[in-house]
CSV table of N, CA and C in Angstrom, one decimal:
chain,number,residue,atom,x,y,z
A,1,UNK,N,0.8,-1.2,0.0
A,1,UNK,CA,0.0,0.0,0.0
A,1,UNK,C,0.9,1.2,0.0
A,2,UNK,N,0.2,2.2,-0.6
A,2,UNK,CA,1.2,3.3,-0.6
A,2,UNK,C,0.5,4.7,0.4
A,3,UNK,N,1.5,5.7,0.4
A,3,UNK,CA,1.2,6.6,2.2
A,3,UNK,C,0.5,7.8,1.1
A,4,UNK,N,0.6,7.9,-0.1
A,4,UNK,CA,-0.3,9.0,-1.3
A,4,UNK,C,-1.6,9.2,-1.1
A,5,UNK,N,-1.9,10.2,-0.5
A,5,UNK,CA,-3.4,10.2,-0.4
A,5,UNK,C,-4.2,10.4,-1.9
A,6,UNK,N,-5.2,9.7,-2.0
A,6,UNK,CA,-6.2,9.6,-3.4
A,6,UNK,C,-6.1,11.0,-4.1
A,7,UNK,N,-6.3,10.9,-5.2
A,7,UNK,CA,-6.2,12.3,-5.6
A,7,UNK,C,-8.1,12.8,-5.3
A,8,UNK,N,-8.2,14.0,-5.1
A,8,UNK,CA,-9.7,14.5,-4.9
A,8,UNK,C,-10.0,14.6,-6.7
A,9,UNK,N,-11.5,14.0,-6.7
A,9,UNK,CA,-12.2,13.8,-7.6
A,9,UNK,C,-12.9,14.8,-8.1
A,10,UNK,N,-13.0,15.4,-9.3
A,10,UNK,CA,-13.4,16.5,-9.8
A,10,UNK,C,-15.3,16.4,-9.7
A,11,UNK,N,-15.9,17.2,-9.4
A,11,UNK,CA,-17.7,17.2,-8.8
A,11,UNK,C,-18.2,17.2,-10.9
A,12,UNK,N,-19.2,16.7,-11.0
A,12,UNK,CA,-19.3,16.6,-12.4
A,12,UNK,C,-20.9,18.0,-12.1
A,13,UNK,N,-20.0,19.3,-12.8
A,13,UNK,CA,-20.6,20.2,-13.0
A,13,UNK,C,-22.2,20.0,-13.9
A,14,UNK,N,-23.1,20.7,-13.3
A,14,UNK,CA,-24.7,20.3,-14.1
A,14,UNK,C,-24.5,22.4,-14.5
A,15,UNK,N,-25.2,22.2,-15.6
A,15,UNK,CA,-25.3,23.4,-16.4
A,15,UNK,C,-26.3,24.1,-15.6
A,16,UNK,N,-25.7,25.6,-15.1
A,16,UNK,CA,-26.3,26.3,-14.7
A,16,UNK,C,-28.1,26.8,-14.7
A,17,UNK,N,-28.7,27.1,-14.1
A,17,UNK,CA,-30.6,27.3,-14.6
A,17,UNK,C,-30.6,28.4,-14.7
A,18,UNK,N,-30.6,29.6,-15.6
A,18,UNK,CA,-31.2,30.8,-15.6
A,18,UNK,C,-32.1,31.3,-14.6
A,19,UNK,N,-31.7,32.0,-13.4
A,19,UNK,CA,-32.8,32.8,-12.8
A,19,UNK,C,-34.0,32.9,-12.8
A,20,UNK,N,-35.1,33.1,-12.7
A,20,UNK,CA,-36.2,33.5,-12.8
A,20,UNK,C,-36.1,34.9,-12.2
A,21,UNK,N,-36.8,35.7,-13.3
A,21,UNK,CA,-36.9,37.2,-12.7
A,21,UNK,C,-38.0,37.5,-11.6
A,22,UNK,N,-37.2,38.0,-10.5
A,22,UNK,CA,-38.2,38.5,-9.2
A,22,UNK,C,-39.2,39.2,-10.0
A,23,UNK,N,-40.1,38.8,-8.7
A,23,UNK,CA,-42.0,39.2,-8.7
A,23,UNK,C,-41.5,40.9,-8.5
A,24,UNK,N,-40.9,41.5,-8.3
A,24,UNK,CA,-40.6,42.9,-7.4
A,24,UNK,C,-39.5,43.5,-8.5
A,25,UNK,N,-39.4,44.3,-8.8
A,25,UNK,CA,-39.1,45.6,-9.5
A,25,UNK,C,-37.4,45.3,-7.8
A,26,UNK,N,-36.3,46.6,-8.6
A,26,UNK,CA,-35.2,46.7,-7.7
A,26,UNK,C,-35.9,47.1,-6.5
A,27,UNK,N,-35.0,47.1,-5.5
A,27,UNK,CA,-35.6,47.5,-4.3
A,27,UNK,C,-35.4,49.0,-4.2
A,28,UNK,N,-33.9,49.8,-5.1
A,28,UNK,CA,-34.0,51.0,-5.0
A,28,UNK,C,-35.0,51.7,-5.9
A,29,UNK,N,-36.0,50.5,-7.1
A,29,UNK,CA,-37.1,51.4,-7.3
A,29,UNK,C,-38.4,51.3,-6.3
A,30,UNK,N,-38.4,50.1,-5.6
A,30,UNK,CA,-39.5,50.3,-4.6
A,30,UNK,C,-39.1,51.1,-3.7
A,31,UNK,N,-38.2,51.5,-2.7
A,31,UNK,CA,-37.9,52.9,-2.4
A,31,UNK,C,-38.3,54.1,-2.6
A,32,UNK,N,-37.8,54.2,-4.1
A,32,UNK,CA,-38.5,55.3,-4.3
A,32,UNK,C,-40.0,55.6,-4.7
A,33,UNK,N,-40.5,54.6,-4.8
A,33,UNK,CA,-42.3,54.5,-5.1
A,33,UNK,C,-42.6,54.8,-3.5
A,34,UNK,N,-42.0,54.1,-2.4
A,34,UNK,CA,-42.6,54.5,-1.4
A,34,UNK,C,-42.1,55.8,-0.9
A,35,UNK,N,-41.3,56.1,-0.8
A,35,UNK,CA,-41.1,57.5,-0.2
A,35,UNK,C,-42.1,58.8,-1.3
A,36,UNK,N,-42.0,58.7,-2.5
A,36,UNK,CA,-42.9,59.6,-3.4
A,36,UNK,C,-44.4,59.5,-2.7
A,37,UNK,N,-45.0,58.0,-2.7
A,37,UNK,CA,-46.5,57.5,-2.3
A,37,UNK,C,-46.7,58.1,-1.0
A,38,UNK,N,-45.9,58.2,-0.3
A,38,UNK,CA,-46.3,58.4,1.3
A,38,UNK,C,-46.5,59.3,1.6
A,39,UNK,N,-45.6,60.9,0.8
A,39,UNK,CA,-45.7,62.0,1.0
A,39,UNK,C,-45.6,62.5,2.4
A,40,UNK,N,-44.8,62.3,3.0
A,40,UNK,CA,-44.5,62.9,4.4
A,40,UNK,C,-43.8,64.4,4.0
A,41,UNK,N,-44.6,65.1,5.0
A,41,UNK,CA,-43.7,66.7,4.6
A,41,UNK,C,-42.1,66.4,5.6
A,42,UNK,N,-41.9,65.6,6.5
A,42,UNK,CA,-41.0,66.3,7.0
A,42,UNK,C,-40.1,64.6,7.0
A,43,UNK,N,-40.1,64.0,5.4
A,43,UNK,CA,-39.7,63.0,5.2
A,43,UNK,C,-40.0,61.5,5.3
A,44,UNK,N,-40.1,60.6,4.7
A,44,UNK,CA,-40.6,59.1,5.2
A,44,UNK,C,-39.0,58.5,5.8
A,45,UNK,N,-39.8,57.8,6.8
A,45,UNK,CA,-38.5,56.9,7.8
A,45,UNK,C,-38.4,55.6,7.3
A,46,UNK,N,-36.9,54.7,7.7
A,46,UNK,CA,-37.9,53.3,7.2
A,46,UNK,C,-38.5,52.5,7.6
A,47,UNK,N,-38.7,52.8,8.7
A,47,UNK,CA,-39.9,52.2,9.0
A,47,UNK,C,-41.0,51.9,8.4
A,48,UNK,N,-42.0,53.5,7.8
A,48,UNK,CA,-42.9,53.4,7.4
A,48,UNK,C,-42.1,52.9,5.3
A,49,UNK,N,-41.2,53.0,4.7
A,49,UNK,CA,-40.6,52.9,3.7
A,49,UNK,C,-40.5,51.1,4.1
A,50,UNK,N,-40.8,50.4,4.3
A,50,UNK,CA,-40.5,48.7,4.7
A,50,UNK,C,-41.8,48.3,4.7
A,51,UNK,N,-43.3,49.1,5.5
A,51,UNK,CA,-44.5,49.6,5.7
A,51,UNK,C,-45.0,49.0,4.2
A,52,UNK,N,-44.5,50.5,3.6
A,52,UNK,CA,-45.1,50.6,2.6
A,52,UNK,C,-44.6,49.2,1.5
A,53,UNK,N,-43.3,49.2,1.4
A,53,UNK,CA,-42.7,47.4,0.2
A,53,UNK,C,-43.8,46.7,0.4
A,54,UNK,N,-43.5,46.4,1.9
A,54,UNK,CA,-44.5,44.7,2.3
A,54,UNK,C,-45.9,45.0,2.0
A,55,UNK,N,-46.6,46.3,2.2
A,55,UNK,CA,-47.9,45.7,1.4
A,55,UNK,C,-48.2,46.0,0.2
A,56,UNK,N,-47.4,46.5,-0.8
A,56,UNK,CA,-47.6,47.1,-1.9
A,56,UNK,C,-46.9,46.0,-2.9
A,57,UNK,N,-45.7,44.7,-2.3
A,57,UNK,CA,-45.1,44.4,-3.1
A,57,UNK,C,-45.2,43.0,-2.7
A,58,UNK,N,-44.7,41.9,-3.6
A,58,UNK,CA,-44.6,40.4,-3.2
A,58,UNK,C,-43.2,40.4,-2.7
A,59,UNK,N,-43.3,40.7,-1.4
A,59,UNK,CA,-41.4,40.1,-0.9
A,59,UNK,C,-41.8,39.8,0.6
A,60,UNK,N,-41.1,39.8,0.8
A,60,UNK,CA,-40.7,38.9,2.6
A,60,UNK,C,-39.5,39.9,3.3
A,61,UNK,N,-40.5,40.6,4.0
A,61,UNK,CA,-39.6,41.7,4.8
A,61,UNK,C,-38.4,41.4,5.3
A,62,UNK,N,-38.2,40.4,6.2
A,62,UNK,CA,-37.4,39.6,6.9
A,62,UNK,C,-36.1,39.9,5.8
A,63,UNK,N,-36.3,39.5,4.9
A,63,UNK,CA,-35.2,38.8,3.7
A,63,UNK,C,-34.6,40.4,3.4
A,64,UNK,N,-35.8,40.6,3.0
A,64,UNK,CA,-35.4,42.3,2.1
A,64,UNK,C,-34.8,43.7,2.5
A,65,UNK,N,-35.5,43.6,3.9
A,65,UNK,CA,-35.1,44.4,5.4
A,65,UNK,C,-33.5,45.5,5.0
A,66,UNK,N,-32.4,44.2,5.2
A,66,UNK,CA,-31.2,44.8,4.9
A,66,UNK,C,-30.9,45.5,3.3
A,67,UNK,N,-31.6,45.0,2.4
A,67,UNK,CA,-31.7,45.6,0.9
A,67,UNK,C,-32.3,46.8,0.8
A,68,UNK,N,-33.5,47.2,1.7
A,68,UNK,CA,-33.5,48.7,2.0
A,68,UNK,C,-32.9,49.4,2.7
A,69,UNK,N,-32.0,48.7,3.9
A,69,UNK,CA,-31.2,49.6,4.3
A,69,UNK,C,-30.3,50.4,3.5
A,70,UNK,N,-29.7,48.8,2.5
A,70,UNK,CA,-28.4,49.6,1.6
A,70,UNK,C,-28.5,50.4,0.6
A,71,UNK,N,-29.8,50.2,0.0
A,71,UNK,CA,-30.8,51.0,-0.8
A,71,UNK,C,-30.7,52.4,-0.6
A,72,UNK,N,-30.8,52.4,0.6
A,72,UNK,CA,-31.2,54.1,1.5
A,72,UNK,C,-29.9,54.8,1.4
A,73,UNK,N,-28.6,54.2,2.4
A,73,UNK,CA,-27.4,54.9,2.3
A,73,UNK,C,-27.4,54.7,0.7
A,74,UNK,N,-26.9,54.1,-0.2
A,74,UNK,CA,-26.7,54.2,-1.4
A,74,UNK,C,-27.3,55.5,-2.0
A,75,UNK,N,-28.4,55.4,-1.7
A,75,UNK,CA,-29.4,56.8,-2.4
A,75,UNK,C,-28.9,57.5,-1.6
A,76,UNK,N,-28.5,58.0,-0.5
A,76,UNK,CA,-28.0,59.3,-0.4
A,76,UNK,C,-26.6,59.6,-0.8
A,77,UNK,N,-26.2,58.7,-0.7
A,77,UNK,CA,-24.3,59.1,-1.3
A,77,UNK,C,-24.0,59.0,-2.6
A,78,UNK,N,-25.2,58.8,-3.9
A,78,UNK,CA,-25.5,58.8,-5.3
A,78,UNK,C,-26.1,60.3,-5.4
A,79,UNK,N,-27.0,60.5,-4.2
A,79,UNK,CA,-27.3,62.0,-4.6
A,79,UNK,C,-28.9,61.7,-4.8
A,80,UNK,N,-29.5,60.8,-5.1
A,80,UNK,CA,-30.6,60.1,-5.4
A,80,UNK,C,-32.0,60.7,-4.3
A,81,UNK,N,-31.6,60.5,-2.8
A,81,UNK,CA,-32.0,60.7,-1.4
A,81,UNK,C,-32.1,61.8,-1.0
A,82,UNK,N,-32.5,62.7,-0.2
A,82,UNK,CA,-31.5,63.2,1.0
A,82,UNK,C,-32.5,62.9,2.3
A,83,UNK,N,-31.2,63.1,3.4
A,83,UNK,CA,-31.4,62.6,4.8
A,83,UNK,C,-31.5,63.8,5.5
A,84,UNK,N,-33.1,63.9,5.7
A,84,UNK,CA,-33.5,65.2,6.6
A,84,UNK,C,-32.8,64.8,8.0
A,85,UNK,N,-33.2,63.8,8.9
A,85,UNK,CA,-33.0,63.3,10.2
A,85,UNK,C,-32.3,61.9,10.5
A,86,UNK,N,-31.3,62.0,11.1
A,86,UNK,CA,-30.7,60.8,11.4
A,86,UNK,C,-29.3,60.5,10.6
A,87,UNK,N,-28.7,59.1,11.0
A,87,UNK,CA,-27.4,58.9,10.3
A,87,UNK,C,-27.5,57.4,9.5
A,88,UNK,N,-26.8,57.2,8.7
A,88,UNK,CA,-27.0,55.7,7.9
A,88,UNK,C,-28.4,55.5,7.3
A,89,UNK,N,-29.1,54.2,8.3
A,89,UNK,CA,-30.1,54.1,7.2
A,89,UNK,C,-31.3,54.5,8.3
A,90,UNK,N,-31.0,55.2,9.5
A,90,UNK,CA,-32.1,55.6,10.2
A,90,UNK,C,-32.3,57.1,10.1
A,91,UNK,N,-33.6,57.5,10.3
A,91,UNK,CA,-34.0,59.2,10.1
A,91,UNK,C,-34.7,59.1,9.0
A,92,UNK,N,-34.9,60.3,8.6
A,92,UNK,CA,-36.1,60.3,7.8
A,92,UNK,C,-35.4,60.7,6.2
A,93,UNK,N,-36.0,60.6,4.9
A,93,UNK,CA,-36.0,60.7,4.1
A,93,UNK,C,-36.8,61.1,2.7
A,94,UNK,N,-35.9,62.1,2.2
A,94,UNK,CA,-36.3,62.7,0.8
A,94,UNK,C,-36.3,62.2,-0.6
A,95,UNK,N,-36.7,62.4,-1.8
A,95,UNK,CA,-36.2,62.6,-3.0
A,95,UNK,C,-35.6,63.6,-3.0
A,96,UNK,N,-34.2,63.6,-3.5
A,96,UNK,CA,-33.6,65.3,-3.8
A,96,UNK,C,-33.8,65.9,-4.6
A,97,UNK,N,-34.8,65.4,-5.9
A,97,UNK,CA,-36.0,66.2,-6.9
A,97,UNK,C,-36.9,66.7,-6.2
A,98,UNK,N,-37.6,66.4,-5.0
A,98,UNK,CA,-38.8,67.0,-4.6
A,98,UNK,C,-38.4,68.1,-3.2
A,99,UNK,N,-37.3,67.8,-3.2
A,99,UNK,CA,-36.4,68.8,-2.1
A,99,UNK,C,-35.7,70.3,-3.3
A,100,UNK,N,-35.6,70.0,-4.1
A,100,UNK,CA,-35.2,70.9,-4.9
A,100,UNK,C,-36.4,71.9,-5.7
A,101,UNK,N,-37.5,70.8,-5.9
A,101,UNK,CA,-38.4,72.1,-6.2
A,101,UNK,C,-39.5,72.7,-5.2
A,102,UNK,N,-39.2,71.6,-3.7
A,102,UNK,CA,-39.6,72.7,-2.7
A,102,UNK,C,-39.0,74.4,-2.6
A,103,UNK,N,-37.2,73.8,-2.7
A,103,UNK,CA,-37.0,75.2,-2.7
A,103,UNK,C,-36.8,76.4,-3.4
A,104,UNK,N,-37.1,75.5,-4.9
A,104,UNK,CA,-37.5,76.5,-6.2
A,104,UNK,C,-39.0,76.9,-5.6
A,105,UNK,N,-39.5,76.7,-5.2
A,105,UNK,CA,-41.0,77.1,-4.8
A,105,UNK,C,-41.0,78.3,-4.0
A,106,UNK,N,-39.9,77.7,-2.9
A,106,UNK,CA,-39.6,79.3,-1.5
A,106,UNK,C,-39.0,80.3,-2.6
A,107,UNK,N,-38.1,79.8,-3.4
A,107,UNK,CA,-37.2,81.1,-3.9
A,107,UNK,C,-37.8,81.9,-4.8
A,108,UNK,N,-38.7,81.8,-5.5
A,108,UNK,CA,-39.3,83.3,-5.8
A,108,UNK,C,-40.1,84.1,-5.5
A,109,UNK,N,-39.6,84.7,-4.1
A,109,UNK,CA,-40.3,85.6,-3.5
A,109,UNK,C,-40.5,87.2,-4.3
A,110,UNK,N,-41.4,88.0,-4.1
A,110,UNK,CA,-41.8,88.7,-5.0
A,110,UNK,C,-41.3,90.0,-3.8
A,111,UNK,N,-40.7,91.3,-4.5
A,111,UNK,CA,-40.6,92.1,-3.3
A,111,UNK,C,-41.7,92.5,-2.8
A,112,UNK,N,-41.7,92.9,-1.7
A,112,UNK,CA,-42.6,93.6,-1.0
A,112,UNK,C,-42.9,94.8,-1.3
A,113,UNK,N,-44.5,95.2,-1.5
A,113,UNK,CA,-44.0,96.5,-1.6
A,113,UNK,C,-44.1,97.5,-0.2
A,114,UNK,N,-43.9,98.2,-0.5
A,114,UNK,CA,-43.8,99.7,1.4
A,114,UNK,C,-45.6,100.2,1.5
A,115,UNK,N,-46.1,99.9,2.7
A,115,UNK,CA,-47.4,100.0,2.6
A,115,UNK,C,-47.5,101.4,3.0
A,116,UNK,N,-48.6,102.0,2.6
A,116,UNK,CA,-48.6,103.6,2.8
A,116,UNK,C,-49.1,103.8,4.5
A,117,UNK,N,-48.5,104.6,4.9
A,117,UNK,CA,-48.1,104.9,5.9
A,117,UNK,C,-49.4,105.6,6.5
A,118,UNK,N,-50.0,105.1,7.5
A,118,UNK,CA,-51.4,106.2,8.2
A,118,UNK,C,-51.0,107.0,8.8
A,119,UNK,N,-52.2,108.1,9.0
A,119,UNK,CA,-51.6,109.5,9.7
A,119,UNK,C,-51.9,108.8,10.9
A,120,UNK,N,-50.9,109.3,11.8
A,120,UNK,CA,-50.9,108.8,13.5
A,120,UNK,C,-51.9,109.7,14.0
A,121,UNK,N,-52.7,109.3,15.1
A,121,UNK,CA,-53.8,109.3,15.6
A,121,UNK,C,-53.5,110.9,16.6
A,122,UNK,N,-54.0,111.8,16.3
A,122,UNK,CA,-53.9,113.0,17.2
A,122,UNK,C,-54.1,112.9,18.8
A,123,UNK,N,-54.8,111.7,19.1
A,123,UNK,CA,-55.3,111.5,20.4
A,123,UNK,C,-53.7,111.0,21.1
A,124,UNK,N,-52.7,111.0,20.7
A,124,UNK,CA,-51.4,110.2,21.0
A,124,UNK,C,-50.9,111.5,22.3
A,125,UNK,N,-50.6,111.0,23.2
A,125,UNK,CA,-49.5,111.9,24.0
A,125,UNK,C,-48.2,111.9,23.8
A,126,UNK,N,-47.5,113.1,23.9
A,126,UNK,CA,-46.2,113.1,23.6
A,126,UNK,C,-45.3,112.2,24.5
A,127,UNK,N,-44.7,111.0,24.1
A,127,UNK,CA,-43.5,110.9,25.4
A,127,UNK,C,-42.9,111.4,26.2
A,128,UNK,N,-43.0,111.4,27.4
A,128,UNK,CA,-42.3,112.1,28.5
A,128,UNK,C,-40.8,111.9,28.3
A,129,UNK,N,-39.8,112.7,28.6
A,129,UNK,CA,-38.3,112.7,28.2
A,129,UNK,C,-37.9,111.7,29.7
A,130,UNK,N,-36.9,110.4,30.0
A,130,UNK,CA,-36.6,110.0,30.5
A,130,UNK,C,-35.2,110.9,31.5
A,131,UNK,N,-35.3,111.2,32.9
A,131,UNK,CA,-34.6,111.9,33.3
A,131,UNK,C,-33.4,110.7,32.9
A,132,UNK,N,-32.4,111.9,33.4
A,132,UNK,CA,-31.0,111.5,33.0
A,132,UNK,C,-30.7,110.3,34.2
A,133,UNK,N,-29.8,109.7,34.5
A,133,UNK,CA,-29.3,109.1,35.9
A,133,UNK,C,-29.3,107.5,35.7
A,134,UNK,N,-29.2,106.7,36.9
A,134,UNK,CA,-29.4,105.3,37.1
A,134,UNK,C,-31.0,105.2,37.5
A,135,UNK,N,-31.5,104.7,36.4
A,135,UNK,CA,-33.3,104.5,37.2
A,135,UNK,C,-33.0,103.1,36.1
A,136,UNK,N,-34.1,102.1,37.1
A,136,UNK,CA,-34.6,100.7,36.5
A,136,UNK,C,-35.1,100.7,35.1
A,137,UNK,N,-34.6,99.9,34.1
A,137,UNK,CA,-35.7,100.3,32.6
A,137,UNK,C,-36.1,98.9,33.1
A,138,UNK,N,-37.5,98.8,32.7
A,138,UNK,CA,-38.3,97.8,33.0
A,138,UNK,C,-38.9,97.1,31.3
A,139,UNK,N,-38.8,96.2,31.5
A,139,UNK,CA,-39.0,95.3,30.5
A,139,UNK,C,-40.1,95.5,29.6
A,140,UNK,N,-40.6,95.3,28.6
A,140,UNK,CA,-41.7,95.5,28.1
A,140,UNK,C,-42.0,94.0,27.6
A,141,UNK,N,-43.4,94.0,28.0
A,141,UNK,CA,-43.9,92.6,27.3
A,141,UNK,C,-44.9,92.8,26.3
A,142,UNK,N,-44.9,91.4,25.5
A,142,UNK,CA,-45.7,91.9,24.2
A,142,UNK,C,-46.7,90.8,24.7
A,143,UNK,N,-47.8,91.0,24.2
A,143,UNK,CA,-49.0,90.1,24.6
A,143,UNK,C,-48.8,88.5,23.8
A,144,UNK,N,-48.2,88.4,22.7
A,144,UNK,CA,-47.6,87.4,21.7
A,144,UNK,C,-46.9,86.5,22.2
A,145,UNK,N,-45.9,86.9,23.0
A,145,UNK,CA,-44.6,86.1,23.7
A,145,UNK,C,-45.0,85.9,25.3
A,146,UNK,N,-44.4,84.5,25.5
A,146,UNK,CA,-44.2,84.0,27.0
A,146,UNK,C,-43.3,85.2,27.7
A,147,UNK,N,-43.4,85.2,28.6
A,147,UNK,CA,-42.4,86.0,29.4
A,147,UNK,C,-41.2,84.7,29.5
A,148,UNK,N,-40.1,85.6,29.6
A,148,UNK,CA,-39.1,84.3,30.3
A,148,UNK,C,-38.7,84.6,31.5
A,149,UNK,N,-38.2,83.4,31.5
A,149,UNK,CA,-38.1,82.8,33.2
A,149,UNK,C,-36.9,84.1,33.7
A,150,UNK,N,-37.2,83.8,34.8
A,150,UNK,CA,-36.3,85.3,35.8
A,150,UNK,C,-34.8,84.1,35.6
A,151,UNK,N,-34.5,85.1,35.4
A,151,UNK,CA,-32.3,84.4,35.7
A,151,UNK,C,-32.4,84.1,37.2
A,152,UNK,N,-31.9,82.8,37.0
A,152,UNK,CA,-31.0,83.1,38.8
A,152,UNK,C,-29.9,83.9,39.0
A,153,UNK,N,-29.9,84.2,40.4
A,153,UNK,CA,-29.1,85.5,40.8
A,153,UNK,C,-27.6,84.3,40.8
A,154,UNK,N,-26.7,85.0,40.5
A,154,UNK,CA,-25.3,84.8,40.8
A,154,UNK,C,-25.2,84.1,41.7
A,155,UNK,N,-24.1,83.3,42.5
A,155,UNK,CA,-23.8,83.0,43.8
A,155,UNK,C,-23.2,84.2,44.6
A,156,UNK,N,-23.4,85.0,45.6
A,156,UNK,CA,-22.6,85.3,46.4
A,156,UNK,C,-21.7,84.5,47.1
A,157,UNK,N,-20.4,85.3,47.3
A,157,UNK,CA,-19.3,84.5,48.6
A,157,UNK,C,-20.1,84.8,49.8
A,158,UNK,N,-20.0,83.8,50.6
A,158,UNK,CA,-20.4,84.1,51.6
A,158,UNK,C,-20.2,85.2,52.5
A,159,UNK,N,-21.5,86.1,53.5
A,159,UNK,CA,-20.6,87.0,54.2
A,159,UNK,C,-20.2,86.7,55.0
A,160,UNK,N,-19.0,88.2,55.5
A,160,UNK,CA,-18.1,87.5,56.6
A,160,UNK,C,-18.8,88.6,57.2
A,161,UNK,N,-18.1,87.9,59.0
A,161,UNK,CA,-18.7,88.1,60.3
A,161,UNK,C,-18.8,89.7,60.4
A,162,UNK,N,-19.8,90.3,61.0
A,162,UNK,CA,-19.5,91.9,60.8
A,162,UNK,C,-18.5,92.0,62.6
A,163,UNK,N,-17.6,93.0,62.6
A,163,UNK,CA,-17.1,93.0,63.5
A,163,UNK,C,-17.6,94.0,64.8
A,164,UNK,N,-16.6,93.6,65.6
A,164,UNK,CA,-17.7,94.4,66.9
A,164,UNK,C,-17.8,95.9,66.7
A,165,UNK,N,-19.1,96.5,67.1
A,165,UNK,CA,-18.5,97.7,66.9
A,165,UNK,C,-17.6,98.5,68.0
A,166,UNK,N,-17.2,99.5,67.6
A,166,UNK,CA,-15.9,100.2,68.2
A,166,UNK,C,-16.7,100.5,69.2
A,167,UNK,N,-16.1,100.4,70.7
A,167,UNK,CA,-16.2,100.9,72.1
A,167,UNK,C,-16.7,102.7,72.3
A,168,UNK,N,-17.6,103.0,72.2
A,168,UNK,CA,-18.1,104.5,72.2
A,168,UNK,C,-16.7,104.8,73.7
A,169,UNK,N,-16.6,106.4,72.8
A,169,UNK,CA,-15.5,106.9,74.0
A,169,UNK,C,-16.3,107.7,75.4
A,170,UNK,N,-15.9,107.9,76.3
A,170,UNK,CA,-16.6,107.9,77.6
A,170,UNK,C,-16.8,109.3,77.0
A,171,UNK,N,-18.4,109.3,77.7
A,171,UNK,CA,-19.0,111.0,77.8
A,171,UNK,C,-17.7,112.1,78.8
A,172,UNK,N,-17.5,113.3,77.7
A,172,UNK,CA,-16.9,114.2,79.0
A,172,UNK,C,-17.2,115.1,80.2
A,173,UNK,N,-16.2,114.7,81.2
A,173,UNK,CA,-17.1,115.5,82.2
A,173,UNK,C,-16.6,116.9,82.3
A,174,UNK,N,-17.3,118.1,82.4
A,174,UNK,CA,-17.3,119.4,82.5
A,174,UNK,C,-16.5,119.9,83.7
């Protein structure tokens, strides 16, 4: 007998099967069908973008889960996305087509014009002139706005002991 181990036997290759093409379109076009469909103003999450695949599409969340994640970062780092909130594949999300003609939308603002000015009311009293010196200016509140909270005061150092007072000198006698 000899100490050669057998040579390994080559597997007899069977001719590959052609794929069958998925029931589901790419996942970065279902992406984008869900984020367009959902219409969130202040972006869709994926949560609700996973939401939307599974019932709009034949797939198995489970499976496909991570394919949206990579879907997502992909679309933002192609330019495809953008990422209102959050980092990676969490926070919320845009089309950067529908982000762009939001703000073609803000941007042409028309000038203002200067509204004509009313004659001020004769019943008005003149402002009293504020004397000169250290006097308190006192806050004015507008009926619109909360007031805000009072500041806390500084820390003082603590005081120190007041000392005795000085010994009155004896009354003189005449």
């Amino acid at each position: 007998m000899s100490d050669a181990a057998p040579a390994p036997q080559k597997k007899a290759t069977k001719p590959k099967k052609p794929r069958a093409p998925a029931a589901h379109p790419k996942t970065i076009d279902m992406v984008v069908a869900a984020i367009t469909n959902l219409k969130d103003r202040k972006g869709s999450s994926l949560q609700a973008i996973k939401k939307y695949v599974g019932a709009n599409y034949k797939v198995d969340l489970d499976k496909i889960t991570p394919f949206i994640r990579r879907a997502l970062k992909s679309g933002v780092t192609d330019g495809k996305f953008v990422q209102i909130k959050g980092t990676g594949a969490s926070g919320s999300f845009k089309l950067k087509a529908k982000v762009k003609a939001e703000k073609k939308a803000k941007k042409p603002k028309t000038p203002k014009k200067p509204k004509a000015k009313k004659p001020k009311a004769a019943t008005k009293k003149p402002k009293a002139k504020k004397p000169k010196g250290k006097t308190p200016k006192k806050a004015k509140k507008s009926p619109a706005k909360k007031p805000k909270a009072a500041k806390k005061p500084a820390k003082k150092a603590p005081a120190k002991k007041a000392k005795k007072p000085a010994k009155k000198a004896a009354p003189k006698k005449k």
